[in-house]
XYZ file of C-alpha atoms in Angstrom:
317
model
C -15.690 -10.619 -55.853
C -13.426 -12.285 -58.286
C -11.252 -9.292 -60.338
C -12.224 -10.489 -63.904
C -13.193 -7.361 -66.306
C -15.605 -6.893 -69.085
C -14.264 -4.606 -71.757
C -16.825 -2.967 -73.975
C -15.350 -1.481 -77.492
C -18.026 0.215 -79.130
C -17.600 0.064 -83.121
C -18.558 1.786 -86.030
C -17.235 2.348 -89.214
C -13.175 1.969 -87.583
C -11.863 -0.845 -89.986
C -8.649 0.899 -89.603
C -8.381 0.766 -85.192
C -10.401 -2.339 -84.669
C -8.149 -4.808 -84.732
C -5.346 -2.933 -82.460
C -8.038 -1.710 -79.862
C -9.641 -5.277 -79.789
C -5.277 -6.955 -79.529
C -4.581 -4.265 -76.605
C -7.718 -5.912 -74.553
C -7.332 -9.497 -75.089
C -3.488 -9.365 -73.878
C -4.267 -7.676 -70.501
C -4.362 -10.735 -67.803
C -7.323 -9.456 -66.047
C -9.756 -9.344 -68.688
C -12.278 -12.054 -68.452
C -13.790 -10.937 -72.069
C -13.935 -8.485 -74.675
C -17.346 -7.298 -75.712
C -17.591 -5.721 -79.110
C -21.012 -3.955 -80.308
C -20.881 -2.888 -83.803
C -23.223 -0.149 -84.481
C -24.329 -1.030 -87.484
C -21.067 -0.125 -89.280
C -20.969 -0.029 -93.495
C -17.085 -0.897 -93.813
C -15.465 -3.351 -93.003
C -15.556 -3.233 -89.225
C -18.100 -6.473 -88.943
C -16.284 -8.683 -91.280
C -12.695 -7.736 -89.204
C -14.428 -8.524 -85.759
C -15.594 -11.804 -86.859
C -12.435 -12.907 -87.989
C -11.200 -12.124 -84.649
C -13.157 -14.004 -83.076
C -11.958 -16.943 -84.324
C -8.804 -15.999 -83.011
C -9.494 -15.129 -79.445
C -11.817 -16.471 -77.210
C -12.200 -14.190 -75.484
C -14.023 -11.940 -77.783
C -17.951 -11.543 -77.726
C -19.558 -9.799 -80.743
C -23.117 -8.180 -81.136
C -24.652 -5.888 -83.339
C -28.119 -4.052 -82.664
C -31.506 -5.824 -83.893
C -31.818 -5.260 -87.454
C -28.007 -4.476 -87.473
C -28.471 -0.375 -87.484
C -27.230 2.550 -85.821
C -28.114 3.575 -82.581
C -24.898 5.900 -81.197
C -22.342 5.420 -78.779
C -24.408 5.082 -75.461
C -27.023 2.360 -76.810
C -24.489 0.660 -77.992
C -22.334 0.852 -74.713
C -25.584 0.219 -72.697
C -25.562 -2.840 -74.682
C -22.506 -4.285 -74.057
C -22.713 -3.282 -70.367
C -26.260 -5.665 -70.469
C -24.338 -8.175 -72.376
C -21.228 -8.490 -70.088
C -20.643 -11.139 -67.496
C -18.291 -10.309 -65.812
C -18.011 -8.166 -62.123
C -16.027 -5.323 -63.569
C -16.447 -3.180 -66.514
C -13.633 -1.357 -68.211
C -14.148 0.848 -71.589
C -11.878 1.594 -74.254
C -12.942 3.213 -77.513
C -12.685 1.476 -81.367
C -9.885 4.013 -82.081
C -8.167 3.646 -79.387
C -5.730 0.701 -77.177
C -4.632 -0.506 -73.856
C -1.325 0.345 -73.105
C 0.965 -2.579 -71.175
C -0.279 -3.957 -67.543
C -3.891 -1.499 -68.371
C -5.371 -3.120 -65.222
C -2.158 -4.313 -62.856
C -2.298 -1.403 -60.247
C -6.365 -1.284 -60.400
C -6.207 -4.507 -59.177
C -4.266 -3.969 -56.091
C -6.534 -0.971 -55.178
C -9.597 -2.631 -55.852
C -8.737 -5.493 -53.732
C -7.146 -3.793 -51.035
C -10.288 -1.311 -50.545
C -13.423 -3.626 -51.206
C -15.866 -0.428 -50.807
C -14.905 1.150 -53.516
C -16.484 1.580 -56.756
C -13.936 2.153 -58.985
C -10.653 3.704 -59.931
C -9.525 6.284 -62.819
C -6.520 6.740 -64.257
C -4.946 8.907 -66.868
C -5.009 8.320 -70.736
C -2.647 9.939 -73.400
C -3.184 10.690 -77.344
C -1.583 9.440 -80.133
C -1.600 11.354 -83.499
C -2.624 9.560 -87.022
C -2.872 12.643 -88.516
C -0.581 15.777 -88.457
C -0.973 17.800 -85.524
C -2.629 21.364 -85.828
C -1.206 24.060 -83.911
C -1.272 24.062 -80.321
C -3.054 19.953 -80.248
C -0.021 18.464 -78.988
C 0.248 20.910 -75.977
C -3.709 20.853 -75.417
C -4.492 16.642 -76.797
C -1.609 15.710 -74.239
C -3.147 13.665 -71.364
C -6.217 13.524 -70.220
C -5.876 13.206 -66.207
C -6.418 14.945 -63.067
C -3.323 17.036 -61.827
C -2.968 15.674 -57.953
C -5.422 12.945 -55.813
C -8.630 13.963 -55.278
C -11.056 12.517 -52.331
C -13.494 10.908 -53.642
C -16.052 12.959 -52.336
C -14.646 16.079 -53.700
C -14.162 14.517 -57.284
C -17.289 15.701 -58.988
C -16.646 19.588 -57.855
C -12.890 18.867 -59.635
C -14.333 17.634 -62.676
C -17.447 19.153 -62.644
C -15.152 22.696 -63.090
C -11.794 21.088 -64.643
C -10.532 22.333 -61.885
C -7.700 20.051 -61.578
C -8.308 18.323 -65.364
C -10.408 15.811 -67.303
C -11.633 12.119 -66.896
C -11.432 9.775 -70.171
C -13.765 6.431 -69.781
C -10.811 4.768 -71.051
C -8.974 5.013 -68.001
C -12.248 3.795 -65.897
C -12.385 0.562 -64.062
C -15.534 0.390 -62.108
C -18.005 -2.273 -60.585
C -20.824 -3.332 -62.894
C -23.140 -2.870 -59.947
C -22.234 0.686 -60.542
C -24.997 1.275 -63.135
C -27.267 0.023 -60.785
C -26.881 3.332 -58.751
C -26.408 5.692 -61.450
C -28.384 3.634 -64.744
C -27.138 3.759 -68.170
C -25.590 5.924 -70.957
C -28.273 8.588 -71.496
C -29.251 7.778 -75.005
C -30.443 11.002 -75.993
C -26.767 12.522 -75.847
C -24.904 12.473 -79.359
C -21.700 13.803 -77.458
C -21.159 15.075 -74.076
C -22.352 11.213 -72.598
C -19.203 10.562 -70.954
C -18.959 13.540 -68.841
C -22.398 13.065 -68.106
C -21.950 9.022 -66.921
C -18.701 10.457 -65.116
C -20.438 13.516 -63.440
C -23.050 10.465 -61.964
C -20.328 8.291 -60.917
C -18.513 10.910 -58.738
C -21.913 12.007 -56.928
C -22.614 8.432 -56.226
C -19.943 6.187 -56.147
C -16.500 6.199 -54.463
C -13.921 6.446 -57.069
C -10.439 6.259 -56.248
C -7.072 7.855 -58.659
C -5.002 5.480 -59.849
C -2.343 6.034 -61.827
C -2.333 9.900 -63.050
C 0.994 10.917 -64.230
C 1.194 8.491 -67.176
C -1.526 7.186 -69.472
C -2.447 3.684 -68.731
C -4.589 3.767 -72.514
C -4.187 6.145 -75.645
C -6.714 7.920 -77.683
C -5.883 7.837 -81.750
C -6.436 11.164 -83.052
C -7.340 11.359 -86.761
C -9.601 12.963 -89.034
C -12.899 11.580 -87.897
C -12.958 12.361 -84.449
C -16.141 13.660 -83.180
C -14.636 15.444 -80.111
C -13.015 18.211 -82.387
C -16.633 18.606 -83.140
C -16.852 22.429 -82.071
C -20.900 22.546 -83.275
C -21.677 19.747 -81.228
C -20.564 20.502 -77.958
C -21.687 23.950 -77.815
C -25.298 22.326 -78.258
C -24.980 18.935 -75.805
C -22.798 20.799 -73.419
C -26.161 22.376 -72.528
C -27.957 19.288 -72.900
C -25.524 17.409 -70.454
C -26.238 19.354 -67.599
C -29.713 19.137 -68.013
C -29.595 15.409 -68.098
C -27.045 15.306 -65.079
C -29.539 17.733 -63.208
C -32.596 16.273 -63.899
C -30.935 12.731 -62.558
C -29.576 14.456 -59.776
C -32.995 15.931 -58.444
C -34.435 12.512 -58.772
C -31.461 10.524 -56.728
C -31.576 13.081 -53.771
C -28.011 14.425 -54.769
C -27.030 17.475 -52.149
C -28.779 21.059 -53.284
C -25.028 22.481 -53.091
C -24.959 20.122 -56.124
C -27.593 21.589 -58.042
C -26.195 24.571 -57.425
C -23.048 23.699 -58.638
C -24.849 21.909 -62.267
C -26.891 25.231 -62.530
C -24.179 27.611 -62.358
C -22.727 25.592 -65.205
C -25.425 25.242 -67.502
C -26.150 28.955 -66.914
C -22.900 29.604 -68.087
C -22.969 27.783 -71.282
C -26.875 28.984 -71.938
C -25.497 32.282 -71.555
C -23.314 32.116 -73.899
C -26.488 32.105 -76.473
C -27.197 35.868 -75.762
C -30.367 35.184 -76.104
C -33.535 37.784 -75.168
C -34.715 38.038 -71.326
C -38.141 36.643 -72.465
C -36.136 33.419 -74.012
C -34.101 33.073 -70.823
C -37.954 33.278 -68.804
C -39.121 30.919 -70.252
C -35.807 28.462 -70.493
C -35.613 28.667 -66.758
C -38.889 28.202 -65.542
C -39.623 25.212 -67.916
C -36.374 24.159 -66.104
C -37.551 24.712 -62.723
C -41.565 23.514 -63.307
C -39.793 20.248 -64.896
C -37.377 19.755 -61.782
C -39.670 20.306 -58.537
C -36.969 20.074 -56.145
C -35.257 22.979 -57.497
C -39.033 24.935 -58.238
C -39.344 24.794 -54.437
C -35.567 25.497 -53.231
C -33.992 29.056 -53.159
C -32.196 27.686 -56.693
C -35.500 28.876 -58.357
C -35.142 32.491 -56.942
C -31.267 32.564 -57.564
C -31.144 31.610 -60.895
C -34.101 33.386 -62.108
C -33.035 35.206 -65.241
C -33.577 39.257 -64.314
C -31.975 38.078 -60.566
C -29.089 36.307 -62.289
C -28.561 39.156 -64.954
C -28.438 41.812 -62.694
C -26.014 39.605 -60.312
C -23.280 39.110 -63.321
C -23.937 43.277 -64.253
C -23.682 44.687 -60.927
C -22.043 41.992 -59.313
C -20.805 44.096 -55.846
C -24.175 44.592 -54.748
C -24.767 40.794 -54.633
C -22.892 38.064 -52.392
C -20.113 35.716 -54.045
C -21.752 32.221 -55.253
């Protein structure tokens, strides 16, 4: 497999990043193209791209059917449909490449042929002032040490040893044969969620971790300072990476591991015993594998409830 890389930019409204996001890509050796889907964008954003593309060939533009807005994982999915090349890289509108993005991907992905990808780590940069505490916390995101690969999705499934940005992915496109596409129903949350697949069914390798290979801009319209939104599709992600899981055979201690989580961020809803009844066994009844597993029994609401209030009478998870 030749090492040529699809990059997919996903665009909307970011006349301001566009052009430096869409420079960073075309300058890296190893990327065969550079596949930009606006999403239906009411600046400037379409009239920039095109321009570019006059300039470099090897920039592909698209925009949805009837040129509106679907949201970041259509319009990914798109570009991943549209790309024609063997590897797929991503790197956000608002965001660049740094120098030599994809030199030391390259060596690992040709010296190890069964793997599916590698991850590295990406840093921030600041258009805006930062608020207190950002620059400590909006420093890198990355995993602290190498990780197996089949012991990534417990490290990132928990944070235990950090956070994944897609930016820093370079996988095989025969990836999202194994795991699909960008669920579509997720405003937020659908990276972790694509990432969460990847590590229970692909081997991905660390690359480079103690510097950022790509930056994230950080301004005033980021959606992942979006507080509201999270606390609603955090919920929503594991239910998407569970249901997918229980339909792709993923290991029970798996499930357990994607229940413990969602129950921890359902909890956080205080919500009445009769709520959390009903939550769970529409959960279960929807998901047979876990309806018919001891999951059922252990995360049944008055079990679990009594677990976390009296929790010496009950074994540790």
């Amino acid at each position: 497999m030749a090492f040529s890389i699809s990059v997919i930019i996903p665009a909307y409204n970011v006349e301001r990043f566009i052009e430096t996001a869409i420079q960073s890509a075309v300058r890296q050796l190893e990327v065969g193209e550079v596949v930009v889907i606006d999403d239906g964008s009411t600046d400037t954003t379409w009239a920039i791209i095109q321009s570019l593309q006059i300039v470099y060939d090897k920039l592909k533009v698209y925009q949805h059917e009837r040129k509106v807005n679907r949201g970041r994982s259509a319009t990914r999915n798109l570009g991943i449909k549209m790309a024609t090349k063997d590897y797929i890289a991503f790197l956000d509108a608002d965001d660049f490449y740094l120098e030599n993005r994809f030199k030391n991907d390259l060596k690992i992905l040709e010296a190890n042929k069964n793997i599916d990808g590698v991850y590295n780590a990406v840093g921030f940069h600041f258009y805006r002032k930062a608020r207190d505490n950002e620059k400590e916390k909006l420093k890198m995101s990355t995993v602290s040490k190498k990780i197996p690969p089949e012991e990534l999705f417990n490290s990132i499934v928990s944070s235990k040893y950090g956070y994944l940005h897609l930016n820093g992915l370079t996988i095989k496109k025969s990836v999202f044969d194994k795991v699909g596409f960008f669920n579509e129903l997720l405003v937020v949350a659908e990276d972790s969620d694509i990432l969460f697949k990847m590590a229970l069914k692909c081997q991905l390798e660390s690359g480079i971790i103690d510097r950022p290979v790509a930056i994230r801009g950080v301004h005033e319209a980021n959606i992942f300072t979006r507080e509201d939104l999270f606390r609603i599709f955090n919920i929503k992600l594991y239910e998407s990476t569970l249901r997918w899981s229980c339909k792709n055979d993923i290991p029970i201690k798996n499930l357990d591991t994607l229940l413990k989580w969602l129950w921890f961020f359902k909890y956080r809803d205080k919500s009445t015993m009769r709520k959390y009844i009903f939550y769970w066994g529409f959960l279960f009844s929807s998901n047979p594998r876990i309806l018919f597993s001891v999951l059922s029994v252990k995360y049944f609401p008055p079990i679990r409830l009594r677990k976390k209030m009296f929790p010496y009478l009950f074994q540790s998870d």
